[in-house]
mmCIF file of C-alpha atoms and ligand atoms in Angstrom:
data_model
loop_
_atom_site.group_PDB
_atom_site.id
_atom_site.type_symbol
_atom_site.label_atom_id
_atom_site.label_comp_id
_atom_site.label_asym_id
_atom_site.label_seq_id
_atom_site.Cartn_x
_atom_site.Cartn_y
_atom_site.Cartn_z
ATOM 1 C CA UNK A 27 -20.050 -10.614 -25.934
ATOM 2 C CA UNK A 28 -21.316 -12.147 -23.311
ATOM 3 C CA UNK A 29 -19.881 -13.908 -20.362
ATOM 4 C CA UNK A 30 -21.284 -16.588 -17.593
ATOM 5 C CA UNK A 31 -19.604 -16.357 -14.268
ATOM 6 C CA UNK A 32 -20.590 -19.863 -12.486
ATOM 7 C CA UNK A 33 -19.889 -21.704 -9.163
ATOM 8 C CA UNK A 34 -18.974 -18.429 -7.682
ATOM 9 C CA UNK A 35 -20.187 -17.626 -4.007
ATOM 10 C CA UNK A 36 -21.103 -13.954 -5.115
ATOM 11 C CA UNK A 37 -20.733 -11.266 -2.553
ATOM 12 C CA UNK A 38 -22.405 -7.627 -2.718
ATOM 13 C CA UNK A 39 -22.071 -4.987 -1.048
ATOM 14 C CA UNK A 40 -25.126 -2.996 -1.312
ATOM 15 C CA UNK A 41 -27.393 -2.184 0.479
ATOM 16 C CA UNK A 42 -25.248 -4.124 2.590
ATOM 17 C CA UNK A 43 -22.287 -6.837 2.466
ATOM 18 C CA UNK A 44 -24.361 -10.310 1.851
ATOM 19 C CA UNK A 45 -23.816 -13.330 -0.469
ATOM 20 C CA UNK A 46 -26.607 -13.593 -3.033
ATOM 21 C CA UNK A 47 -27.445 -17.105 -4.490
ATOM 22 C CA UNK A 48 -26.856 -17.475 -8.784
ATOM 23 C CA UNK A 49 -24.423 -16.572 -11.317
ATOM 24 C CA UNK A 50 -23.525 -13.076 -12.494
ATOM 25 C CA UNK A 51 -24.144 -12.212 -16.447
ATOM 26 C CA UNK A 52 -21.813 -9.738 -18.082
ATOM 27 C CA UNK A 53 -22.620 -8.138 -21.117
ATOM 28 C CA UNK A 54 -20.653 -5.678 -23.282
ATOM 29 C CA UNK A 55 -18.336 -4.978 -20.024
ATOM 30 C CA UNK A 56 -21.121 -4.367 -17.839
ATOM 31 C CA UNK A 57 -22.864 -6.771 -14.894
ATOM 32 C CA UNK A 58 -26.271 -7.829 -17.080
ATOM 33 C CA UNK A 59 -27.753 -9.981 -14.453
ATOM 34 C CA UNK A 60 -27.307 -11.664 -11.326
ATOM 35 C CA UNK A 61 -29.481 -14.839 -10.482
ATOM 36 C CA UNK A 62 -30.667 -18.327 -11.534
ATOM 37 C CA UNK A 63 -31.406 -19.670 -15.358
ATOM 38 C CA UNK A 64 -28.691 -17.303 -16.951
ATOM 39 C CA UNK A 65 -27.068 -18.292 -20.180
ATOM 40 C CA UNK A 66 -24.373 -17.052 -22.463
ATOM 41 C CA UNK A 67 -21.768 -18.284 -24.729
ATOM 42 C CA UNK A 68 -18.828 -17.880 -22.736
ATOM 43 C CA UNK A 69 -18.837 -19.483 -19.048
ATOM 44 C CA UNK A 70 -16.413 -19.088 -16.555
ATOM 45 C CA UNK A 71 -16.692 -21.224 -13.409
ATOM 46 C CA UNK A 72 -15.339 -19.776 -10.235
ATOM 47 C CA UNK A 73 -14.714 -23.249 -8.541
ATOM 48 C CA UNK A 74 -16.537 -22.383 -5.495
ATOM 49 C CA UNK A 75 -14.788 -18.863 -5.083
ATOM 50 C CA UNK A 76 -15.701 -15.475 -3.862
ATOM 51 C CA UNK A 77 -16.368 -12.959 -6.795
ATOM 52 C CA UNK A 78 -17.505 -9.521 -5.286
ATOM 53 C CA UNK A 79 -17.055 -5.579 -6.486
ATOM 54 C CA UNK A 80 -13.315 -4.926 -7.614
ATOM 55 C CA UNK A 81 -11.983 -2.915 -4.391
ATOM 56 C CA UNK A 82 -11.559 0.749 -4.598
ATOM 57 C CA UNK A 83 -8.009 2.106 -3.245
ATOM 58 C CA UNK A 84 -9.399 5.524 -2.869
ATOM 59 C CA UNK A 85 -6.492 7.059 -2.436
ATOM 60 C CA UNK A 86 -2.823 6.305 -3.787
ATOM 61 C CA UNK A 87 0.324 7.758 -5.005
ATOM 62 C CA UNK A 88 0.850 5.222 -7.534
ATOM 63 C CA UNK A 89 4.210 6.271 -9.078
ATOM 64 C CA UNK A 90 5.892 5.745 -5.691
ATOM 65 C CA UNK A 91 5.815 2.157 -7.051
ATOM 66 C CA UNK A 92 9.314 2.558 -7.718
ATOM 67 C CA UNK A 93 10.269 3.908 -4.260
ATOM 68 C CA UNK A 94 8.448 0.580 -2.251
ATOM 69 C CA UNK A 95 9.495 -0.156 1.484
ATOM 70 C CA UNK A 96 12.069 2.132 0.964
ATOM 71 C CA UNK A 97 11.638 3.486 4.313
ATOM 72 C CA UNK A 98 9.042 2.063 6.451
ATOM 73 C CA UNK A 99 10.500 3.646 9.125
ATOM 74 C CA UNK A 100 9.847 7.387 8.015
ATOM 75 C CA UNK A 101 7.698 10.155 9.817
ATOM 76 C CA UNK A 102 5.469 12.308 7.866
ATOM 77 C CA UNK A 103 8.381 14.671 8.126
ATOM 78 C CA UNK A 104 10.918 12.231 6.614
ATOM 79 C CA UNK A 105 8.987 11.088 3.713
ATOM 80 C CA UNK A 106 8.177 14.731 2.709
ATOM 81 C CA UNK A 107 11.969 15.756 2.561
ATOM 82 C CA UNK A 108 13.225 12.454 0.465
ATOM 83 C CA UNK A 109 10.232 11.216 -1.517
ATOM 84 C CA UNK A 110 9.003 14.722 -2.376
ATOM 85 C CA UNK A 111 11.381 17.002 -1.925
ATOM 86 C CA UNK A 112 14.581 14.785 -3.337
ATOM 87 C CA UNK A 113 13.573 12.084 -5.781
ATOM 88 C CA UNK A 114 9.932 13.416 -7.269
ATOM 89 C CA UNK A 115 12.180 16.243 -9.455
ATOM 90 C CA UNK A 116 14.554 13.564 -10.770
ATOM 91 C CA UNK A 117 11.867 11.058 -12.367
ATOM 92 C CA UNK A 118 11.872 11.450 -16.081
ATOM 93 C CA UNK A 119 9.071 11.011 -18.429
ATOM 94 C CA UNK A 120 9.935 7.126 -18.515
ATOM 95 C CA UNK A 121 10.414 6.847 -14.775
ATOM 96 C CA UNK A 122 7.100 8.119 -14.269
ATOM 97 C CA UNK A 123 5.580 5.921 -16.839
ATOM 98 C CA UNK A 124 7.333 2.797 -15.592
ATOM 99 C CA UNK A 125 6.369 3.725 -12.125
ATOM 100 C CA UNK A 126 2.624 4.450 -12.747
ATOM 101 C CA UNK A 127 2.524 1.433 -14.286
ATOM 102 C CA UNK A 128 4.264 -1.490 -11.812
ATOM 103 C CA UNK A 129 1.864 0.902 -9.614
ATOM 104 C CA UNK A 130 -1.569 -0.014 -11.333
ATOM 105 C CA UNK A 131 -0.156 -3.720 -11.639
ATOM 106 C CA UNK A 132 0.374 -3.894 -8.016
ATOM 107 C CA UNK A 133 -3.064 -2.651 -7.805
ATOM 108 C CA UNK A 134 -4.712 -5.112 -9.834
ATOM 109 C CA UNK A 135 -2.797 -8.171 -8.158
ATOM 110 C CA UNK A 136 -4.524 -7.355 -5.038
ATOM 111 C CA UNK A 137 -7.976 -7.178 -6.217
ATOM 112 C CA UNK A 138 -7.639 -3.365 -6.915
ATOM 113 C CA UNK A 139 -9.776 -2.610 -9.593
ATOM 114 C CA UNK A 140 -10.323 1.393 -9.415
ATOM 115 C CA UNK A 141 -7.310 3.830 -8.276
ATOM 116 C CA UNK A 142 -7.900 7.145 -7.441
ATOM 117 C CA UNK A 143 -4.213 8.142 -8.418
ATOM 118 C CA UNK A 144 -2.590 11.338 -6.482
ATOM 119 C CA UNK A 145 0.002 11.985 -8.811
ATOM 120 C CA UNK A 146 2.252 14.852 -7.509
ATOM 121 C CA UNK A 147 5.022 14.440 -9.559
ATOM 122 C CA UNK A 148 6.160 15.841 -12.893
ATOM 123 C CA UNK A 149 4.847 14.255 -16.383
ATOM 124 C CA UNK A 150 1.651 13.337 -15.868
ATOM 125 C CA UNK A 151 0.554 12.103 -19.913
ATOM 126 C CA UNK A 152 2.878 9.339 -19.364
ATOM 127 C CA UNK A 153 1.492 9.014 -15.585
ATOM 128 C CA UNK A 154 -1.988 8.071 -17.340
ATOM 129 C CA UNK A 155 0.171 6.402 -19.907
ATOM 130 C CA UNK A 156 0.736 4.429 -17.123
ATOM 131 C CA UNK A 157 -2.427 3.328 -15.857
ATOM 132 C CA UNK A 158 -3.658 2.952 -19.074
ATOM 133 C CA UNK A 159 -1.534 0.394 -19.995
ATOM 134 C CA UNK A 160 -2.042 -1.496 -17.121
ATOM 135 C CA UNK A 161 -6.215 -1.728 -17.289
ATOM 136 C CA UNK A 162 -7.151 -0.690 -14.391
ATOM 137 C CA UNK A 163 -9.869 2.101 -13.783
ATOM 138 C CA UNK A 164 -9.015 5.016 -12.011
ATOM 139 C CA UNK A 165 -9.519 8.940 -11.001
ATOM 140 C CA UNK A 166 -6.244 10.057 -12.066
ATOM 141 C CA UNK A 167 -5.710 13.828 -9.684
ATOM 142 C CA UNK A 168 -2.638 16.068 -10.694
ATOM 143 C CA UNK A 169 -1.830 19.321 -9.015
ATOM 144 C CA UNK A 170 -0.873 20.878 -12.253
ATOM 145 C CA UNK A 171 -4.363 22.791 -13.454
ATOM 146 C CA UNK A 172 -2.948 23.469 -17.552
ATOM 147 C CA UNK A 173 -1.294 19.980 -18.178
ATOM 148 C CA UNK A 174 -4.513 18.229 -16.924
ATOM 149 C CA UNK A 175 -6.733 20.458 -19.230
ATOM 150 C CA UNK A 176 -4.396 19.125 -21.936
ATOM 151 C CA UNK A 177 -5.004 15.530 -21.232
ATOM 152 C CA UNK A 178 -7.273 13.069 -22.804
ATOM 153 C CA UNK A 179 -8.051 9.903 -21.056
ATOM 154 C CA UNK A 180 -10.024 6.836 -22.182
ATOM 155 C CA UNK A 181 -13.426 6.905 -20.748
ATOM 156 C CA UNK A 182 -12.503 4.603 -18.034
ATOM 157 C CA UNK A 183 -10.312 7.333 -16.499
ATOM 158 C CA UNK A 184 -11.660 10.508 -14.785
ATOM 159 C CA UNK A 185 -9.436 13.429 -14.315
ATOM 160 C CA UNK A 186 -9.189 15.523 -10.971
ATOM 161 C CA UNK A 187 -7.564 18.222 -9.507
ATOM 162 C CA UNK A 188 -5.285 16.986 -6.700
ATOM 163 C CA UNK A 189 -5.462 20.250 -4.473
ATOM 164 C CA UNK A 190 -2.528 22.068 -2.624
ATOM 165 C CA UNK A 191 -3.961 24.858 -1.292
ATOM 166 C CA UNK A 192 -5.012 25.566 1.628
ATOM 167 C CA UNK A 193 -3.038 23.094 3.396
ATOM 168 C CA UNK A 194 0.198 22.707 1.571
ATOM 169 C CA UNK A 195 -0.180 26.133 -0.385
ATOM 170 C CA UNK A 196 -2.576 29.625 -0.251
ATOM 171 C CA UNK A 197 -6.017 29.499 -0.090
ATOM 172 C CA UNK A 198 -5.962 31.604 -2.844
ATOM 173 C CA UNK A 199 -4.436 28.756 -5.266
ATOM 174 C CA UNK A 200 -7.167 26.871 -3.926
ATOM 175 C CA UNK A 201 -9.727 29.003 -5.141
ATOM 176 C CA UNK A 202 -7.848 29.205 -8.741
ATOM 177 C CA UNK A 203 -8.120 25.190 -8.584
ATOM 178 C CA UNK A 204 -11.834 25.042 -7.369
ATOM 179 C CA UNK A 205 -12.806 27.544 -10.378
ATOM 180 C CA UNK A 206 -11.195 25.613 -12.575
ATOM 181 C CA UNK A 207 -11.647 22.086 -11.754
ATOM 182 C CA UNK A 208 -15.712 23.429 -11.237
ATOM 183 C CA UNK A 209 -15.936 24.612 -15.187
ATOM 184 C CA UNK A 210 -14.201 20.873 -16.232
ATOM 185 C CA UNK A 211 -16.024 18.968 -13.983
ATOM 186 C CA UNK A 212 -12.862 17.710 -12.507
ATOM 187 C CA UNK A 213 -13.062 16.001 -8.647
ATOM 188 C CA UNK A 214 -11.656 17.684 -6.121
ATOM 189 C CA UNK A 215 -9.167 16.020 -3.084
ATOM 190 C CA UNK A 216 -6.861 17.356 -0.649
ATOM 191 C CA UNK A 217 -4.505 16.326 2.362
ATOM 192 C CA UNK A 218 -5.335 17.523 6.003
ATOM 193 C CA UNK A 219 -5.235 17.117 8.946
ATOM 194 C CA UNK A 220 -5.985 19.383 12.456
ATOM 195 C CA UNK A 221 -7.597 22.626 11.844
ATOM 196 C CA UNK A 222 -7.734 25.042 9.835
ATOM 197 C CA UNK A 223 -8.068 23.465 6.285
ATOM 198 C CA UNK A 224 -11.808 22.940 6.482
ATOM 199 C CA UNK A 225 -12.581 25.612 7.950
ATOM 200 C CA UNK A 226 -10.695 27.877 5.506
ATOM 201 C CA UNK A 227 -12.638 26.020 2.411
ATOM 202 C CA UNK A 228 -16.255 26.639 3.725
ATOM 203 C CA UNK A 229 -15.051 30.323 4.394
ATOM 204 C CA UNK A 230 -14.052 30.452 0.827
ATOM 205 C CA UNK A 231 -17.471 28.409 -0.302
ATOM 206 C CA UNK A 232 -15.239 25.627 -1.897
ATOM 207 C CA UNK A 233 -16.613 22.580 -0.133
ATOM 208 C CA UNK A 234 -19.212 20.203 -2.043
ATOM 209 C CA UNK A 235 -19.826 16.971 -2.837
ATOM 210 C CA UNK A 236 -17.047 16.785 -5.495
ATOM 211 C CA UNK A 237 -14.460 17.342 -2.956
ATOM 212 C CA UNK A 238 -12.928 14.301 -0.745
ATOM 213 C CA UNK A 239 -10.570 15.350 2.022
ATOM 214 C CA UNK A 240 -7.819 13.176 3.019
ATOM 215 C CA UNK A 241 -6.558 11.882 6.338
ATOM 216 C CA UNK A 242 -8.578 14.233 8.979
ATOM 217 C CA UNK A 243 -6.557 13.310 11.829
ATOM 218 C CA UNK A 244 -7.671 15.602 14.972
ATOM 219 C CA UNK A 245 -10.323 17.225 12.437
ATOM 220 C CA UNK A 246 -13.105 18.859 14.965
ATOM 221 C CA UNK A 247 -16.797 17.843 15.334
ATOM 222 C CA UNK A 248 -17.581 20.983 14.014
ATOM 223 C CA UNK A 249 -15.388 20.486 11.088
ATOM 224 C CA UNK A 250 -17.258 17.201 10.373
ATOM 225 C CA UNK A 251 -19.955 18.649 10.557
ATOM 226 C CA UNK A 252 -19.602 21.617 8.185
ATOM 227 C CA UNK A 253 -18.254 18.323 5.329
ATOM 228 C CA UNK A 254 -21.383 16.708 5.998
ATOM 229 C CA UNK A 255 -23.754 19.438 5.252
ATOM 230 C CA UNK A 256 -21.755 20.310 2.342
ATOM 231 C CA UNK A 257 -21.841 16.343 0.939
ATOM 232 C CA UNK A 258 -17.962 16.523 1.242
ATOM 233 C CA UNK A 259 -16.027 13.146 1.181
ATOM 234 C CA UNK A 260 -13.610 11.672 3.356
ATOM 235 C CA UNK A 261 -10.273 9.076 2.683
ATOM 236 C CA UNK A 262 -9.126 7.646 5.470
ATOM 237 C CA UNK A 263 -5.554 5.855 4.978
ATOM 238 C CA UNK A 264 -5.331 4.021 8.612
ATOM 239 C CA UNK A 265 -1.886 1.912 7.693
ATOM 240 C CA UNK A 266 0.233 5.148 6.726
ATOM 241 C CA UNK A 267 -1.197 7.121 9.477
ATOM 242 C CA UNK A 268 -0.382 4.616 12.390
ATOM 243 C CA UNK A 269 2.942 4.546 10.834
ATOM 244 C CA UNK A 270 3.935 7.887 9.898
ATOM 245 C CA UNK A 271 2.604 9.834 12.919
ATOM 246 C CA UNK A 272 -0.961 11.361 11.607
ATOM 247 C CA UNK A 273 -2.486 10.402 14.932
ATOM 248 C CA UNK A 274 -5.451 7.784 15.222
ATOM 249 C CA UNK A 275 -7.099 7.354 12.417
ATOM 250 C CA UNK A 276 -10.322 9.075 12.305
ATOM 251 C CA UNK A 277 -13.091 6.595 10.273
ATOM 252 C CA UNK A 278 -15.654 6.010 13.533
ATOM 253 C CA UNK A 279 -15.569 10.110 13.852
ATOM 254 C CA UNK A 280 -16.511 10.485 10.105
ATOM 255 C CA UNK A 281 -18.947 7.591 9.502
ATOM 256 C CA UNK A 282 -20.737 8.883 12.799
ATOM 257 C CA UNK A 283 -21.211 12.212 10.661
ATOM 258 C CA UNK A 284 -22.674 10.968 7.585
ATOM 259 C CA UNK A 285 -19.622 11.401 5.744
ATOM 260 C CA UNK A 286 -19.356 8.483 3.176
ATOM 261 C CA UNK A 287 -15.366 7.345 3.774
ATOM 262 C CA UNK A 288 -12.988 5.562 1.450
ATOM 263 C CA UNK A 289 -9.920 3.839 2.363
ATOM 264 C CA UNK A 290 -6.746 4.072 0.623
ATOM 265 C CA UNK A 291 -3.224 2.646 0.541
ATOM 266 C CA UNK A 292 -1.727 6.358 0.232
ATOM 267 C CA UNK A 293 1.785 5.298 0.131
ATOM 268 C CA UNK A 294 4.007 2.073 -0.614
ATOM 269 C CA UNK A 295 7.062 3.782 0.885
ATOM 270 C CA UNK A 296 6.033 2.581 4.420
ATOM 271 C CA UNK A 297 3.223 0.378 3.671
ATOM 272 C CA UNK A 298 2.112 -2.683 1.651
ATOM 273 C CA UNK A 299 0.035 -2.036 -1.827
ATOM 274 C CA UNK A 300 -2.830 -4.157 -0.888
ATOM 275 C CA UNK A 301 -6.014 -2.815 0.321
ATOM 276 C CA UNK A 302 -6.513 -5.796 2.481
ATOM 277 C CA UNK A 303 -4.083 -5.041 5.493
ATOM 278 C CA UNK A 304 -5.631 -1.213 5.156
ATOM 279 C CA UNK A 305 -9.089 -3.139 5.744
ATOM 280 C CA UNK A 306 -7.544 -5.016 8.968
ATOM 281 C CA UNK A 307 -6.118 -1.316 10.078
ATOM 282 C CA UNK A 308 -9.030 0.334 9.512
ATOM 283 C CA UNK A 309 -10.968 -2.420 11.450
ATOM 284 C CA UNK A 310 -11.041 -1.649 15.506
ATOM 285 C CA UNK A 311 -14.240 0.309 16.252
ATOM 286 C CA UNK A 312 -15.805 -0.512 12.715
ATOM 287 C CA UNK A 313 -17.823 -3.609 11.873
ATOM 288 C CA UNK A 314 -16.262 -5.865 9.393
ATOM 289 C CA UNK A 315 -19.079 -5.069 6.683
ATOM 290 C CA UNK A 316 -19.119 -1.552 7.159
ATOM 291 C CA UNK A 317 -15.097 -1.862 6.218
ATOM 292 C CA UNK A 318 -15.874 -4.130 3.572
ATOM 293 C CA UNK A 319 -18.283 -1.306 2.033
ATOM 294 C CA UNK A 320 -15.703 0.968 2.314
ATOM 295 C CA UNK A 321 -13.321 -0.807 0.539
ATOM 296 C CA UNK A 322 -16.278 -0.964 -1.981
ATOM 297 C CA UNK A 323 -19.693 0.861 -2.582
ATOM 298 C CA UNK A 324 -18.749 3.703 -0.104
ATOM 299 C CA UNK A 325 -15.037 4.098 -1.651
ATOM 300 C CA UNK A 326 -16.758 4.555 -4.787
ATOM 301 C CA UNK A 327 -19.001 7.312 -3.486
ATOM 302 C CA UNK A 328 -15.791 8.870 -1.622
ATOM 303 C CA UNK A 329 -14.697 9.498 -5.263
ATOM 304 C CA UNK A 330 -17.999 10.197 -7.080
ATOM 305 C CA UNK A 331 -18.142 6.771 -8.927
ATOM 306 C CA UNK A 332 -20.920 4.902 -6.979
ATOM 307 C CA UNK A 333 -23.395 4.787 -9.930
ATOM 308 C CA UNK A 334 -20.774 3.477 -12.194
ATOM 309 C CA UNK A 335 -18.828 0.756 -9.672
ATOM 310 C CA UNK A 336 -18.505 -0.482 -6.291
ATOM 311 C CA UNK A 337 -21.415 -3.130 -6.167
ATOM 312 C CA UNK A 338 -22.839 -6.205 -8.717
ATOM 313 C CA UNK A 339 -25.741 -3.821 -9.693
ATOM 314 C CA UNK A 340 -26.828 -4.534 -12.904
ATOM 315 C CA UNK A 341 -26.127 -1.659 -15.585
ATOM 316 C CA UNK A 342 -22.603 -1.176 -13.589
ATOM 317 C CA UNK A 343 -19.173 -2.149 -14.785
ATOM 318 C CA UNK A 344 -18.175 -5.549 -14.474
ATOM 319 C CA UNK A 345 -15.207 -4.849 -12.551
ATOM 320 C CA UNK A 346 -14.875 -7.734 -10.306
ATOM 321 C CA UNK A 347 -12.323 -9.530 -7.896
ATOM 322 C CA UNK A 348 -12.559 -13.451 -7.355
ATOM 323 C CA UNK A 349 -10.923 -14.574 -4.412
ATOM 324 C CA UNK A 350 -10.237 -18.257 -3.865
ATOM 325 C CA UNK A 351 -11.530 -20.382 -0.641
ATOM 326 C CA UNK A 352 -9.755 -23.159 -0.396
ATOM 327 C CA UNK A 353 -6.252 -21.538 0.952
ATOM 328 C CA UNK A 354 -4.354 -21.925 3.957
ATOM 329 C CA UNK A 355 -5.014 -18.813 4.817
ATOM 330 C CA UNK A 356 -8.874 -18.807 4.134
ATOM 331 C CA UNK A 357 -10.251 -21.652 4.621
ATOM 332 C CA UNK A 358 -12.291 -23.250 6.210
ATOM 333 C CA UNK A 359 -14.800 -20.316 5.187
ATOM 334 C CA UNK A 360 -18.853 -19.916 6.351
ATOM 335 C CA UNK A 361 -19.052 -16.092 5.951
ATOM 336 C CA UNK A 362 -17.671 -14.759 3.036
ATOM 337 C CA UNK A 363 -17.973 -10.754 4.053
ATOM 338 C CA UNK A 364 -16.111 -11.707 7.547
ATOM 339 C CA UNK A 365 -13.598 -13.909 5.717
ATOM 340 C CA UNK A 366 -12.619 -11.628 2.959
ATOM 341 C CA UNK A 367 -11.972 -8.950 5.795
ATOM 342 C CA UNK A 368 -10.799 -11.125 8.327
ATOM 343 C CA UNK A 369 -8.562 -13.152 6.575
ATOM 344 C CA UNK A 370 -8.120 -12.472 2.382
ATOM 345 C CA UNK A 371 -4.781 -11.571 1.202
ATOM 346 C CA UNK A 372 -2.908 -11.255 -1.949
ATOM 347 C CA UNK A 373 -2.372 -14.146 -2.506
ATOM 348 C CA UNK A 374 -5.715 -15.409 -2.715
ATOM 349 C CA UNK A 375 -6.931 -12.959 -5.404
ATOM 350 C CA UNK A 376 -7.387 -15.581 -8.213
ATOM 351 C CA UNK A 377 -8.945 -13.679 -11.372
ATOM 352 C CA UNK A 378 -9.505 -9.625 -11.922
ATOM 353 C CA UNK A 379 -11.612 -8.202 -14.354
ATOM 354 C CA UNK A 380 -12.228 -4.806 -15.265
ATOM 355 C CA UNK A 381 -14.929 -3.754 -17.902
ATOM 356 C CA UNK A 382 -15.960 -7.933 -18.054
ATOM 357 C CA UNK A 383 -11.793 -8.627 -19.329
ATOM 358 C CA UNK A 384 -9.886 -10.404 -16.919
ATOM 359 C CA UNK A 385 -6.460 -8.203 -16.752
ATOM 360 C CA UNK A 386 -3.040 -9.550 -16.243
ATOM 361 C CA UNK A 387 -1.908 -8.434 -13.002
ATOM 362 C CA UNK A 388 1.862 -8.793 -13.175
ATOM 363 C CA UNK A 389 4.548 -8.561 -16.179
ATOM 364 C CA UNK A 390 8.002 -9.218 -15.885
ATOM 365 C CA UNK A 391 8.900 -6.263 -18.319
ATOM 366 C CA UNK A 392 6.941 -4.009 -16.079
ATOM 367 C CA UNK A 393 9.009 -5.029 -13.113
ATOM 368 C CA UNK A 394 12.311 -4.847 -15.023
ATOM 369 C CA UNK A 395 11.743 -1.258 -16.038
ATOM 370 C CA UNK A 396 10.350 -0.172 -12.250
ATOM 371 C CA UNK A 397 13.901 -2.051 -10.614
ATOM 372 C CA UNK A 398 16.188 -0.138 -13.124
ATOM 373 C CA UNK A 399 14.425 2.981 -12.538
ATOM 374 C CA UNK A 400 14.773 2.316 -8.268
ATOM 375 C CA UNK A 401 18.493 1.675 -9.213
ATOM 376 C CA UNK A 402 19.318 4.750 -10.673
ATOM 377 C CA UNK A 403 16.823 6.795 -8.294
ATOM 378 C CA UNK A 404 18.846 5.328 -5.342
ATOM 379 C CA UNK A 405 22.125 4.902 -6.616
HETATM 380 ZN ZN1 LIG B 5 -1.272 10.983 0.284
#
């Protein structure tokens, strides 16, 4: 099937944030073509709104749905005592799957079209459950090597290993989880911050281009330097680490390196879901397209899907955000890269598609099953 997206200002991000004049063709859930004298069947007309590259929340915890602004007040400290240390234990098979999936919706209503999903919590089949039932595309990373050897996911959902060594466990696990995320093809991503973690991994040989490091708050040159000769990726997660103590966040230090940086919403127990506000946070220092490409093409490269996503290059998935114009809060708008980053919230995502299907991006079911789940969590 084919499907006509019209009276759209179009936005791509590559080689760098620009509008680009036409319509945009999708075909068979891919973008087909982007330019004048397209045709199809099916036509959809933007009424004058942005449509640009779904965003890519590069890194996120997304059954923590369940567990939102419950303490936006909470240290690094704090939240590892109570969110992971109390509560992740008690969520059942259904709590997880109810969770994963207000998660993805959340997601999707902001213009969140690809997850990469740091699930460190028990049951992860009906974590992907989850995400599958929602639509959205993701990398979905569990700690758990033998449950996510057992999994099978759609094709629109890569697996990874979401790492615990050598920061939050022995280098030695780490090696056991580099071997075997290395024979499945898995991605690799870890937390750290100061020293010590990166320097332990290239001792061991385990850095590469499949593995994305997360945070690298008070990481040294030399550290950055030893990921960018490796191809290593960086996440970067500037709202949660302004307000849970990481330090300043460190996205000049690794751009400046060569190291292709994704941003991410990490966690909605101190921060809003939307990648927008991370955009604004991640903004002093950074030019606003070089933020918007992280948000996009570069996210996608943090997590090893820039050939598939992250741009309107034909032959990539039509996964696509429209954003309206005409708002309070948006208009009057001349540039669409500075507006989107300058001004674009939630509430101005009008239409999300992934594969070329626009998704629903809320259910009331969904948010039933996620408040009894908080209830009984909290009670
Ligand atoms: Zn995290």
């Amino acid at each position: 099937m084919c499907t006509l997206i019209t009276n759209a200002t179009l936005l791509d991000t590559d080689p760098e944030p620009r509008a680009v004049e036409g319509d945009l063709l999708i075909e068979d859930g891919r973008i087909a073509a982007v330019g004048h004298g397209l045709a199809a069947d099916h036509v959809v007309d933007a009424g004058k709104a942005i449509v640009m590259p779904g965003l890519v929340d590069a890194h996120r915890h997304v059954w923590q749905s369940v567990l939102r602004s419950l303490d936006p007040d909470s240290t690094l400290g704090d939240y590892l005592d109570l969110v992971l240390g109390r509560l992740a234990p008690s969520f059942t098979e259904d709590d997880v799957h109810a969770a994963n999936h207000w998660g993805a919706l959340d997601a999707l209503n902001s213009g969140v079209t690809t997850l990469y999903d740091w699930s460190h919590v028990p049951h992860p089949e009906a974590a992907l459950d989850g995400l599958v039932q929602a639509g959205v595309r993701a990398v979905f990373a569990h700690p758990d090597r033998e449950a996510l050897a057992r999994l099978r996911p759609p094709a629109h959902i890569a697996l990874a290993l979401a790492a615990t060594g050598p920061v939050y466990g022995p280098v030695e696990e780490a090696v056991r989880d580099w071997k075997a995320a290395r024979e499945r093809r898995w991605h690799l991503s870890l937390h750290a911050t100061g020293t010590g973690a990166v320097e332990s991994l290239h001792r061991h040989g385990l850095l590469g281009p499949d593995v994305m490091v997360v945070h690298g708050n008070g990481f040294t040159d030399d550290a950055m330097k030893t990921m960018a000769d490796a191809g290593a990726t960086a996440t970067v997660t500037p709202a949660v680490e302004a307000q849970m103590g990481h330090g300043a966040h460190e996205t000049v230090r690794f751009r400046a390196h060569g190291i292709a940086t994704g941003l991410g919403v990490d966690t909605v127990v101190t921060v809003p879901g939307d990648l927008f506000s991370v955009m604004r946070a991640a903004l002093p220092g950074t030019p606003a397209a070089e933020v918007l490409r992280m948000a996009t093409i570069e996210g996608a490269r943090a997590i090893g899907l820039d050939r598939e996503i992250g741009s309107l290059t034909p032959g990539k998935h039509a996964d696509l955000v429209m954003i309206a114009t005409d708002g309070p809060g948006m208009a009057p708008v001349t540039d669409p890269v500075r507006a989107v980053v300058g001004s674009a919230g939630r509430g101005d995502v009008r239409a999300v598609f992934v594969a070329g299907r626009r998704v629903e991006t809320t259910s009331a079911r969904a948010r039933e099953r996620a408040e009894q789940v908080r209830a009984r969590l909290t009670a």
